[in-house]
Short mmCIF file of C-alpha atoms in Angstrom, two decimals:
data_model
loop_
_atom_site.label_atom_id
_atom_site.label_comp_id
_atom_site.label_asym_id
_atom_site.label_seq_id
_atom_site.Cartn_x
_atom_site.Cartn_y
_atom_site.Cartn_z
CA MET M 1 -2.77 4.23 0.32
CA GLY M 2 1.26 5.34 1.16
CA ARG M 3 4.14 3.76 -0.78
CA LYS M 4 5.20 1.67 1.95
CA THR M 5 1.58 0.04 2.01
CA ILE M 6 1.46 -0.26 -1.61
CA PHE M 7 5.01 -1.65 -1.74
CA PHE M 8 3.91 -4.43 0.74
CA SER M 9 0.46 -4.87 -0.48
CA ASN M 10 -0.77 -8.48 -1.67
CA LEU M 11 -1.20 -9.45 -5.33
CA ARG M 12 -4.86 -9.30 -5.35
CA GLU M 13 -4.57 -6.04 -4.52
CA ALA M 14 -2.88 -5.39 -7.80
CA GLY M 15 -3.98 -3.43 -10.79
CA LYS M 16 -6.88 -0.88 -8.75
CA PRO M 17 -7.61 1.89 -10.99
CA GLU M 18 -6.71 5.07 -8.48
CA GLN M 19 -3.41 3.77 -8.95
CA THR M 20 -0.31 6.19 -10.16
CA GLU M 21 2.16 4.44 -12.65
CA THR M 22 4.84 4.48 -9.62
CA GLY M 23 2.04 2.65 -7.98
CA LYS M 24 1.63 0.14 -10.39
CA LEU M 25 5.35 -0.33 -10.56
CA MET M 26 6.16 -0.87 -6.84
CA ASP M 27 3.14 -3.04 -7.03
CA TRP M 28 5.02 -5.32 -9.55
CA ILE M 29 7.93 -5.22 -7.77
CA ALA M 30 6.39 -6.27 -4.25
CA ASN M 31 4.76 -9.29 -6.58
CA LEU M 32 8.21 -10.38 -7.33
CA LEU M 33 10.25 -9.43 -4.22
CA ILE M 34 7.70 -10.63 -1.57
CA PRO M 35 7.61 -14.27 -2.96
CA LEU M 36 11.12 -13.98 -3.42
CA ILE M 37 12.16 -13.26 0.12
CA LYS M 38 9.21 -15.92 1.09
CA SER M 39 11.04 -18.60 -0.89
CA LEU M 40 14.61 -17.76 0.37
CA ILE M 41 12.95 -17.98 3.83
CA LEU M 42 11.52 -21.33 3.34
CA VAL M 43 14.73 -22.54 1.75
CA ILE M 44 17.18 -21.59 4.21
CA GLY M 45 14.21 -22.58 6.79
CA LEU M 46 14.13 -26.28 5.55
CA LEU M 47 18.17 -26.61 5.06
CA VAL M 48 18.12 -25.23 9.03
CA GLY M 49 15.33 -28.01 9.72
CA PHE M 50 17.47 -30.55 7.41
CA ALA M 51 20.59 -30.01 9.61
CA TYR M 52 19.30 -30.20 12.96
CA MET M 53 17.11 -32.73 11.91
CA THR M 54 20.23 -35.27 11.33
CA TRP M 55 21.29 -33.78 14.57
CA ALA M 56 18.31 -34.77 16.51
CA GLU M 57 18.19 -38.24 14.76
CA ARG M 58 21.70 -39.21 15.84
CA LYS M 59 20.97 -37.93 19.52
CA LEU M 60 17.49 -39.79 19.62
CA CYS M 61 18.78 -42.66 17.78
CA ALA M 62 21.90 -42.79 20.26
CA ARG M 63 19.30 -42.44 23.29
CA PHE M 64 17.13 -45.59 22.46
CA GLN M 65 20.34 -47.79 21.93
CA LEU M 66 22.03 -46.20 25.22
CA ARG M 67 24.80 -44.20 23.90
CA TYR M 68 25.76 -40.34 24.25
CA GLY M 69 25.31 -39.51 20.17
CA PRO M 70 27.25 -36.43 19.33
CA ASN M 71 28.61 -34.40 21.81
CA ARG M 72 31.70 -33.14 21.16
CA ALA M 73 31.33 -29.93 18.64
CA GLY M 74 29.46 -27.26 20.70
CA PRO M 75 27.05 -27.84 23.64
CA PHE M 76 25.03 -31.12 23.18
CA GLY M 77 27.05 -31.63 19.91
CA LEU M 78 24.54 -28.54 18.46
CA LEU M 79 27.43 -27.65 16.26
CA GLN M 80 27.67 -31.30 14.69
CA PRO M 81 25.76 -30.33 11.48
CA VAL M 82 27.78 -27.25 10.78
CA ALA M 83 31.34 -29.33 11.12
CA ASP M 84 29.44 -32.18 8.84
CA ALA M 85 28.35 -29.33 6.36
CA PHE M 86 31.95 -28.12 6.18
CA LYS M 87 33.18 -31.71 5.52
CA ALA M 88 30.90 -32.30 2.95
CA ILE M 89 31.86 -29.03 1.27
CA PHE M 90 35.52 -29.34 1.16
CA LYS M 91 35.46 -33.22 0.18
CA GLU M 92 37.41 -33.82 -3.25
CA GLU M 93 34.65 -33.33 -6.11
CA ALA M 94 35.04 -35.60 -9.22
CA ILE M 95 33.14 -38.04 -11.28
CA PHE M 96 34.30 -41.48 -9.63
CA GLY M 97 33.12 -44.41 -11.44
CA GLN M 98 32.87 -45.13 -15.00
CA VAL M 99 29.42 -43.13 -15.48
CA HIS M 100 26.97 -43.78 -18.23
CA SER M 101 26.00 -40.10 -18.81
CA LYS M 102 28.28 -37.51 -16.77
CA VAL M 103 25.63 -34.75 -17.26
CA ILE M 104 23.05 -36.71 -15.88
CA TYR M 105 25.39 -38.38 -13.03
CA VAL M 106 25.83 -34.88 -11.79
CA ILE M 107 22.36 -33.35 -11.98
CA ALA M 108 20.46 -36.28 -10.52
CA PRO M 109 20.98 -35.38 -7.10
CA GLY M 110 20.02 -31.58 -7.78
CA ILE M 111 16.70 -32.93 -9.23
CA SER M 112 15.95 -34.92 -5.82
CA LEU M 113 16.79 -31.63 -3.63
CA ALA M 114 15.06 -29.34 -5.88
CA ALA M 115 11.65 -31.17 -5.86
CA ALA M 116 11.95 -31.91 -2.06
CA LEU M 117 12.36 -27.93 -1.51
CA LEU M 118 9.42 -27.19 -3.67
CA ALA M 119 7.02 -29.61 -2.13
CA PHE M 120 6.68 -27.24 0.99
CA ALA M 121 5.17 -24.06 -1.01
CA VAL M 122 1.45 -25.02 -0.27
CA VAL M 123 2.13 -26.23 3.03
CA PRO M 124 0.02 -23.53 5.22
CA VAL M 125 2.26 -22.94 8.23
CA GLY M 126 0.18 -20.34 10.15
CA PRO M 127 -2.37 -17.93 9.64
CA THR M 128 -2.31 -14.48 8.63
CA ILE M 129 -0.69 -12.26 10.82
CA ASN M 130 -2.77 -8.62 10.84
CA SER M 131 -1.15 -5.77 10.59
CA PHE M 132 0.68 -4.00 13.38
CA GLN M 133 3.00 -1.00 14.61
CA VAL M 134 6.49 -1.14 15.03
CA PHE M 135 8.37 2.18 16.12
CA GLY M 136 5.76 4.04 14.24
CA PHE M 137 5.95 2.10 11.09
CA GLN M 138 2.95 0.10 9.73
CA VAL M 139 3.83 -3.36 9.04
CA PRO M 140 0.94 -4.68 6.73
CA ASP M 141 -0.90 -8.11 7.09
CA ILE M 142 1.76 -10.74 6.85
CA SER M 143 0.53 -14.08 5.17
CA LEU M 144 2.83 -16.97 6.44
CA HIS M 145 2.17 -19.11 3.47
CA LEU M 146 4.22 -18.81 0.24
CA ALA M 147 1.63 -19.33 -2.02
CA ALA M 148 -1.69 -19.27 0.07
CA ASP M 149 -4.64 -19.55 -2.59
CA VAL M 150 -3.27 -22.60 -4.36
CA ASN M 151 -6.94 -24.18 -4.72
CA ILE M 152 -4.92 -27.86 -5.95
CA GLY M 153 -2.55 -27.95 -3.38
CA VAL M 154 -3.07 -31.57 -2.91
CA LEU M 155 -2.83 -32.24 -6.04
CA TYR M 156 0.45 -30.22 -6.10
CA LEU M 157 2.03 -32.31 -3.36
CA PHE M 158 1.34 -35.56 -5.21
CA ALA M 159 3.02 -33.92 -8.33
CA ILE M 160 5.95 -32.82 -6.91
CA ALA M 161 6.42 -35.85 -4.59
CA GLY M 162 6.79 -38.05 -7.79
CA LEU M 163 9.47 -35.47 -9.07
CA GLY M 164 11.75 -36.82 -6.51
CA THR M 165 12.15 -40.42 -8.15
CA TYR M 166 13.47 -39.01 -11.11
CA GLY M 167 16.82 -37.69 -9.60
CA ILE M 168 16.93 -41.37 -8.05
CA VAL M 169 16.35 -43.29 -11.07
CA LEU M 170 18.76 -41.11 -13.07
CA GLY M 171 21.30 -41.08 -10.47
CA GLY M 172 21.06 -44.95 -9.91
CA TRP M 173 21.04 -45.51 -13.56
CA SER M 174 23.96 -42.97 -14.43
CA SER M 175 26.26 -44.56 -11.84
CA ASN M 176 26.80 -47.42 -13.80
CA ASN M 177 27.16 -49.82 -11.20
CA LYS M 178 24.98 -52.87 -10.51
CA TYR M 179 24.43 -52.31 -6.92
CA SER M 180 23.11 -48.67 -8.08
CA LEU M 181 20.85 -50.03 -10.79
CA LEU M 182 19.14 -52.53 -8.87
CA GLY M 183 18.81 -49.96 -5.88
CA ALA M 184 17.59 -47.72 -8.41
CA LEU M 185 14.98 -50.02 -9.58
CA ARG M 186 13.92 -51.24 -6.19
CA THR M 187 13.47 -47.42 -5.46
CA THR M 188 11.10 -46.94 -8.50
CA ALA M 189 8.57 -49.98 -7.59
CA GLN M 190 8.42 -49.16 -3.81
CA LEU M 191 8.05 -45.18 -4.81
CA ILE M 192 5.19 -45.57 -7.32
CA SER M 193 3.33 -48.93 -5.13
CA TYR M 194 3.08 -46.66 -2.02
CA GLU M 195 1.89 -43.89 -3.75
CA LEU M 196 -1.27 -45.58 -4.54
CA PRO M 197 -2.51 -46.11 -0.88
CA MET M 198 -1.01 -42.76 0.05
CA GLY M 199 -3.40 -41.19 -2.77
CA LEU M 200 -6.48 -43.16 -1.81
CA ALA M 201 -5.81 -42.02 2.06
CA ILE M 202 -6.06 -38.55 1.11
CA VAL M 203 -9.14 -38.84 -0.76
CA SER M 204 -10.69 -40.30 2.56
CA VAL M 205 -9.71 -36.94 3.95
CA LEU M 206 -10.87 -34.85 1.05
CA LEU M 207 -14.52 -36.50 1.12
CA LEU M 208 -14.39 -34.47 4.67
CA SER M 209 -12.76 -31.33 3.74
CA GLU M 210 -14.53 -30.93 0.09
CA SER M 211 -11.57 -28.79 -1.15
CA LEU M 212 -8.15 -29.74 -2.43
CA SER M 213 -6.43 -26.40 -0.85
CA LEU M 214 -4.78 -27.37 2.27
CA VAL M 215 -5.51 -24.05 4.08
CA LYS M 216 -8.92 -24.67 3.42
CA ILE M 217 -8.33 -28.33 4.79
CA VAL M 218 -6.85 -26.89 7.91
CA GLU M 219 -9.82 -24.60 8.01
CA LYS M 220 -11.89 -27.54 8.54
CA GLN M 221 -10.25 -29.07 11.36
CA ALA M 222 -10.79 -26.26 13.87
CA VAL M 223 -13.11 -28.50 16.00
CA LEU M 224 -12.07 -31.98 15.50
CA PRO M 225 -8.78 -32.99 13.74
CA PHE M 226 -9.31 -35.68 11.18
CA VAL M 227 -7.24 -38.12 12.52
CA VAL M 228 -10.29 -38.72 15.11
CA LEU M 229 -12.45 -39.27 12.09
CA GLN M 230 -10.34 -40.95 9.55
CA PRO M 231 -7.64 -42.80 11.89
CA VAL M 232 -7.09 -46.03 9.26
CA ALA M 233 -6.40 -43.40 6.70
CA ALA M 234 -3.91 -41.32 9.16
CA LEU M 235 -2.18 -44.90 9.85
CA ILE M 236 -1.96 -45.66 6.21
CA TYR M 237 -0.88 -42.14 5.21
CA LEU M 238 2.08 -42.27 7.72
CA ILE M 239 3.12 -45.63 6.86
CA CYS M 240 3.34 -44.78 3.13
CA GLY M 241 5.24 -41.69 3.96
CA LEU M 242 7.65 -44.09 5.90
CA ALA M 243 8.21 -45.76 2.73
CA GLU M 244 8.18 -42.81 0.38
CA THR M 245 11.07 -41.17 1.85
CA ASN M 246 13.07 -44.65 1.82
CA ARG M 247 12.71 -44.46 6.15
CA SER M 248 13.58 -47.66 8.35
CA PRO M 249 11.77 -50.07 8.10
CA PHE M 250 11.47 -49.28 4.03
CA ASP M 251 14.86 -48.20 3.72
CA LEU M 252 15.08 -50.86 0.82
CA PRO M 253 16.77 -48.47 -1.66
CA GLU M 254 19.62 -48.06 0.43
CA THR M 255 20.06 -51.60 2.19
CA GLU M 256 23.80 -51.19 3.15
CA ASN M 257 24.61 -54.76 3.49
CA GLU M 258 23.41 -55.90 0.15
CA LEU M 259 23.50 -52.95 -2.16
CA VAL M 260 25.75 -51.01 -0.15
CA SER M 261 23.83 -47.64 -0.52
CA GLY M 262 21.74 -48.77 -3.29
CA PHE M 263 21.68 -45.88 -5.74
CA ALA M 264 23.79 -43.71 -3.86
CA THR M 265 26.98 -46.07 -4.09
CA GLU M 266 29.20 -44.37 -6.43
CA TYR M 267 28.11 -40.73 -5.20
CA GLY M 268 30.64 -39.10 -2.64
CA GLY M 269 31.24 -35.92 -1.32
CA ILE M 270 28.31 -32.96 -1.74
CA LYS M 271 26.66 -35.05 -4.27
CA PHE M 272 25.97 -37.91 -1.80
CA ALA M 273 24.89 -34.87 0.82
CA VAL M 274 22.77 -33.53 -1.59
CA PHE M 275 20.70 -36.69 -2.06
CA PHE M 276 20.95 -37.04 1.83
CA MET M 277 19.51 -33.65 2.10
CA ALA M 278 17.04 -34.22 -0.21
CA GLU M 279 16.05 -37.38 1.97
CA TYR M 280 15.58 -35.36 5.23
CA ILE M 281 13.94 -32.80 3.60
CA ASN M 282 11.55 -34.89 1.97
CA MET M 283 10.87 -36.20 5.46
CA ILE M 284 9.90 -32.79 7.07
CA VAL M 285 7.75 -32.34 4.15
CA VAL M 286 5.75 -35.24 5.02
CA SER M 287 5.55 -34.83 8.48
CA ALA M 288 4.64 -31.27 8.17
CA VAL M 289 1.73 -32.79 5.75
CA THR M 290 0.53 -35.50 7.96
CA ALA M 291 0.22 -32.73 10.58
CA THR M 292 -1.93 -30.42 8.23
CA LEU M 293 -4.12 -33.25 7.03
CA PHE M 294 -4.81 -35.55 9.96
CA LEU M 295 -3.81 -33.59 12.92
CA GLY M 296 -5.56 -30.04 12.34
CA GLY M 297 -2.56 -28.26 11.40
CA TRP M 298 -2.36 -24.45 13.05
CA GLN M 299 -5.90 -24.60 13.67
CA TRP M 300 -6.59 -27.00 16.40
CA PRO M 301 -7.13 -26.90 19.30
CA ALA M 302 -8.86 -23.72 18.20
CA PHE M 303 -8.85 -22.02 21.87
CA LEU M 304 -5.10 -22.23 21.73
CA ALA M 305 -4.78 -21.25 18.10
CA ASP M 306 -6.68 -18.30 18.53
CA LEU M 307 -4.79 -16.59 21.09
CA HIS M 308 -2.16 -15.51 18.77
CA PRO M 309 -1.18 -16.49 14.99
CA LEU M 310 2.41 -17.21 16.92
CA ILE M 311 0.87 -19.78 18.85
CA ALA M 312 -0.82 -21.29 15.94
CA VAL M 313 2.44 -21.22 14.29
CA GLY M 314 3.88 -23.06 17.07
CA LEU M 315 1.32 -25.56 16.83
CA PHE M 316 2.12 -26.47 13.77
CA PHE M 317 5.72 -26.84 14.55
CA VAL M 318 5.14 -29.11 17.53
CA LYS M 319 2.77 -31.21 15.29
CA THR M 320 5.16 -31.66 12.86
CA ALA M 321 8.08 -32.10 15.50
CA PHE M 322 5.95 -35.10 16.82
CA VAL M 323 5.77 -36.86 13.51
CA LEU M 324 9.51 -36.60 12.92
CA PHE M 325 9.71 -37.97 16.36
CA LEU M 326 7.71 -41.07 15.47
CA PHE M 327 9.96 -41.44 12.28
CA VAL M 328 13.04 -42.09 14.34
CA TRP M 329 11.12 -43.60 17.09
CA ILE M 330 10.06 -46.60 14.33
CA ARG M 331 13.77 -46.41 12.64
CA ALA M 332 15.14 -47.11 16.56
CA SER M 333 12.68 -50.02 17.17
CA LEU M 334 12.00 -52.13 13.71
CA PRO M 335 14.38 -54.00 11.75
CA ARG M 336 14.30 -53.47 7.90
CA VAL M 337 11.37 -55.36 6.15
CA ARG M 338 12.14 -58.08 3.08
CA TYR M 339 11.42 -56.73 -0.32
CA ASP M 340 8.83 -59.47 -1.10
CA LYS M 341 7.23 -58.63 2.13
CA LEU M 342 7.26 -54.97 1.32
CA MET M 343 5.66 -55.12 -2.21
CA LYS M 344 3.21 -57.79 -0.83
CA PHE M 345 2.14 -55.46 2.09
CA CYS M 346 1.30 -52.78 -0.43
CA TRP M 347 -0.48 -54.29 -2.84
CA LYS M 348 -2.37 -56.90 -1.10
CA PHE M 349 -2.79 -55.41 2.32
CA LEU M 350 -2.84 -51.59 2.27
CA PHE M 351 -4.24 -51.10 -1.29
CA PRO M 352 -7.59 -52.83 -0.52
CA LEU M 353 -7.33 -51.23 3.04
CA ALA M 354 -7.35 -47.73 1.37
CA LEU M 355 -10.12 -48.72 -0.96
CA VAL M 356 -12.51 -50.14 1.89
CA ASN M 357 -11.79 -47.30 4.20
CA LEU M 358 -12.68 -44.82 1.23
CA ALA M 359 -15.78 -46.78 0.60
CA VAL M 360 -17.09 -46.93 4.57
CA THR M 361 -16.18 -42.93 4.30
CA ALA M 362 -17.98 -42.48 1.21
CA VAL M 363 -21.47 -44.20 2.21
CA VAL M 364 -21.26 -42.72 5.69
CA VAL M 365 -20.90 -38.91 4.58
CA ALA M 366 -23.61 -39.58 1.65
CA LEU M 367 -26.30 -41.12 4.35
CA LEU M 368 -25.14 -38.59 7.07
CA PRO M 369 -26.84 -35.34 6.40
CA GLY M 370 -24.88 -32.18 6.63
CA MET P 1 -5.72 -17.53 -10.71
CA PRO P 2 -2.65 -18.12 -12.94
CA ILE P 3 -1.34 -15.16 -11.00
CA ASP P 4 -1.45 -17.51 -7.80
CA TYR P 5 1.11 -19.48 -9.25
CA LEU P 6 3.82 -16.69 -9.53
CA PRO P 7 5.15 -17.51 -6.04
CA ILE P 8 5.62 -21.23 -6.82
CA LEU P 9 7.62 -20.34 -10.04
CA ILE P 10 9.97 -18.03 -8.03
CA LEU P 11 10.15 -21.26 -5.62
CA VAL P 12 11.20 -23.01 -8.76
CA ILE P 13 13.71 -20.60 -9.97
CA VAL P 14 15.25 -20.52 -6.09
CA ALA P 15 15.38 -24.01 -5.54
CA LEU P 16 16.70 -25.10 -8.89
CA LEU P 17 19.55 -21.76 -8.35
CA PHE P 18 20.17 -23.46 -4.77
CA ALA P 19 20.27 -26.93 -5.96
CA ALA P 20 22.96 -25.72 -8.82
CA LEU P 21 24.75 -23.81 -6.25
CA ALA P 22 24.99 -26.82 -3.69
CA LEU P 23 26.53 -29.03 -6.42
CA LEU P 24 28.91 -26.27 -8.26
CA VAL P 25 30.67 -24.48 -5.37
CA PRO P 26 32.30 -27.33 -3.23
CA ALA P 27 33.49 -28.73 -6.65
CA LEU P 28 35.44 -25.36 -6.97
CA LEU P 29 36.76 -25.94 -3.30
CA GLY P 30 37.88 -29.27 -3.13
CA PRO P 31 41.21 -30.93 -3.49
CA ARG P 32 41.95 -32.84 -6.40
CA LYS P 33 43.97 -35.70 -6.20
CA PRO P 34 42.88 -38.80 -8.80
CA THR P 35 44.18 -41.83 -9.20
CA ALA P 36 43.16 -44.77 -11.07
CA ILE P 37 41.70 -47.15 -8.35
CA LYS P 38 39.86 -44.22 -7.25
CA PHE P 39 37.95 -43.78 -10.55
CA SER P 40 37.24 -47.66 -11.19
CA THR P 41 33.74 -48.97 -10.48
CA TYR P 42 32.88 -49.77 -6.85
CA GLU P 43 32.91 -53.47 -5.66
CA SER P 44 33.68 -53.50 -2.05
CA GLY P 45 37.09 -52.98 -2.48
CA LYS P 46 37.70 -56.17 -4.98
CA ILE P 47 38.19 -55.73 -8.64
CA PRO P 48 34.84 -54.84 -10.23
CA PHE P 49 32.98 -57.89 -12.33
CA GLY P 50 30.35 -57.85 -13.95
CA THR P 51 28.39 -55.46 -16.30
CA THR P 52 25.06 -53.07 -15.78
CA GLY P 53 23.81 -54.28 -19.29
CA ARG P 54 22.15 -57.40 -17.90
CA ARG P 55 18.80 -58.60 -17.45
CA PHE P 56 16.64 -57.37 -14.40
CA PRO P 57 13.26 -59.19 -13.48
CA VAL P 58 10.18 -58.61 -15.58
CA LYS P 59 8.35 -57.99 -12.11
CA TYR P 60 9.44 -54.14 -11.89
CA TYR P 61 7.78 -53.66 -15.56
CA LEU P 62 4.76 -55.17 -14.25
CA THR P 63 4.58 -53.01 -11.16
CA ALA P 64 4.80 -49.90 -13.09
CA VAL P 65 2.10 -50.65 -15.74
CA LEU P 66 -0.02 -51.59 -12.65
CA PHE P 67 1.04 -48.70 -11.04
CA ILE P 68 -0.04 -46.31 -14.02
CA LEU P 69 -3.70 -47.95 -14.22
CA PHE P 70 -4.40 -47.55 -10.67
CA ASP P 71 -2.76 -44.20 -10.35
CA ILE P 72 -5.37 -42.94 -12.75
CA GLU P 73 -8.12 -44.42 -10.93
CA VAL P 74 -6.77 -42.47 -7.97
CA ILE P 75 -6.50 -39.59 -10.02
CA PHE P 76 -10.10 -39.72 -10.79
CA LEU P 77 -11.16 -39.84 -7.17
CA TYR P 78 -9.54 -36.64 -6.61
CA PRO P 79 -12.29 -34.60 -8.28
CA TRP P 80 -14.96 -36.71 -7.34
CA ALA P 81 -14.11 -36.54 -3.54
CA VAL P 82 -14.30 -32.62 -3.87
CA VAL P 83 -17.78 -32.18 -5.33
CA PHE P 84 -18.87 -35.87 -3.65
CA LYS P 85 -21.43 -34.22 -1.45
CA ALA P 86 -23.06 -31.86 -4.42
CA LEU P 87 -23.46 -35.29 -6.38
CA LYS P 88 -25.17 -37.01 -3.33
CA LEU P 89 -26.20 -40.65 -3.83
CA PHE P 90 -25.68 -40.64 -7.69
CA GLY P 91 -21.98 -39.71 -7.54
CA LEU P 92 -22.09 -42.44 -4.81
CA ILE P 93 -23.09 -45.45 -7.24
CA GLU P 94 -21.58 -44.04 -10.07
CA MET P 95 -17.94 -44.09 -8.69
CA GLY P 96 -19.01 -47.60 -7.24
CA VAL P 97 -19.44 -48.91 -10.50
CA PHE P 98 -16.57 -47.28 -11.54
CA VAL P 99 -14.26 -49.00 -8.51
CA LEU P 100 -15.97 -52.20 -8.87
CA ILE P 101 -15.04 -52.50 -12.78
CA LEU P 102 -11.21 -51.91 -11.76
CA LEU P 103 -11.51 -54.28 -8.50
CA VAL P 104 -12.27 -57.25 -11.28
CA GLY P 105 -9.21 -56.33 -12.68
CA TYR P 106 -7.72 -56.37 -9.34
CA PHE P 107 -8.45 -59.77 -8.45
CA TYR P 108 -7.84 -61.10 -11.97
CA VAL P 109 -3.97 -59.32 -11.50
CA TRP P 110 -3.62 -61.17 -7.92
CA ARG P 111 -5.25 -64.28 -9.18
CA LYS P 112 -2.89 -64.11 -11.87
CA GLY P 113 0.19 -63.70 -9.46
CA ALA P 114 1.20 -60.58 -10.71
CA LEU P 115 1.46 -59.42 -7.14
CA GLU P 116 3.78 -61.98 -6.01
CA TRP P 117 7.31 -61.70 -5.30
CA ASP P 118 9.06 -64.59 -5.24
#
């Protein structure tokens, strides 16, 4: 093994007996450096995704309402997110309002953002790109996942999704404003309620995949995406995804006209922007997970995915973009629901429906041989 | 293997650092022009009234309690679903009994009106 290869070698190859002291050192650097580079790419990628999601949403919503949308900053308004970012960064920063706890008030948006950024770690973006040569330099295998072999991927996603709630609750409580407090209470009740049908919908998928690893779930869908076998679960997951990301028609936490932005009433400048960022990144994550669990991820249709790893990655992004488009479409089409109906819909309809779907799936899987 | 989680630990550090930077840097860049009205509690441009130390509906508390109950049920289903094919019919009946017991509680809660919001 040459030094360069060792430098890029994966965790699993670490600690081979024939390696020298320098080799071991290089391995440790690689073990730390490669995830670090991947983490940075992931964070930057999600931020760019967030920026252009805001642009795409404004543009699409405008089209749905026969407007132009942003079209001044750059061609097609493509530089609008950059302008918005600069505006948010140079805003006055202070603690407005008579807050309960300054520390909690300041770190609450950070908790939301960090939790949103973490969730994407286990989502498989594409297959491993095999070793190839560029200018006589041997590029080793590139795995496109940050943490490829986490065998509890689904559980991890579920856990991280729960963490985001803390940012909203703490932010709403520490603001010391009655609107914020009400918004935070509503959000908590909504988020935890919709977690139940969401979890049950995923269990139906697990019955088919027999694994909690998202990579294995994707591999199971090479022939048929799970949306065909589990249409009800897919629908429940999508609805809960809308509710979990506070998206219209379930954007009760914000309700501009009654709670003046709910938990974010007392937030301004970059702190508000960070909450906003977390919400959009969560949306991207939910879309990516929907694409992975139900639409076959990068694996389906196999005849396209097998051509080249990059085409497979493209498939994954097309599916994610499609789900994101659905989010915007739903926002442009549906009015906000009333809070009591929102809770009733979850506890009295979605939860039993998910249970029935799970029972039917379990019976069918048990009776069908193989 | 625990070593598989090292990339996630690194991502945790990167994400926390980024979140801290995103909140810190603009605080240094922005202007500072404090006024008394700017720092009062928001109330649609009027003088604020009422405090946050008021009562709020017990419904939220009830929802949280019910959530804990049923979320644990869902979490129990995860490992069961993964090994379901190995457990065969035994697994199906066992989980059927477990879910049935919880369903009794669910319908009790429904009949008692704990799921109503009005």
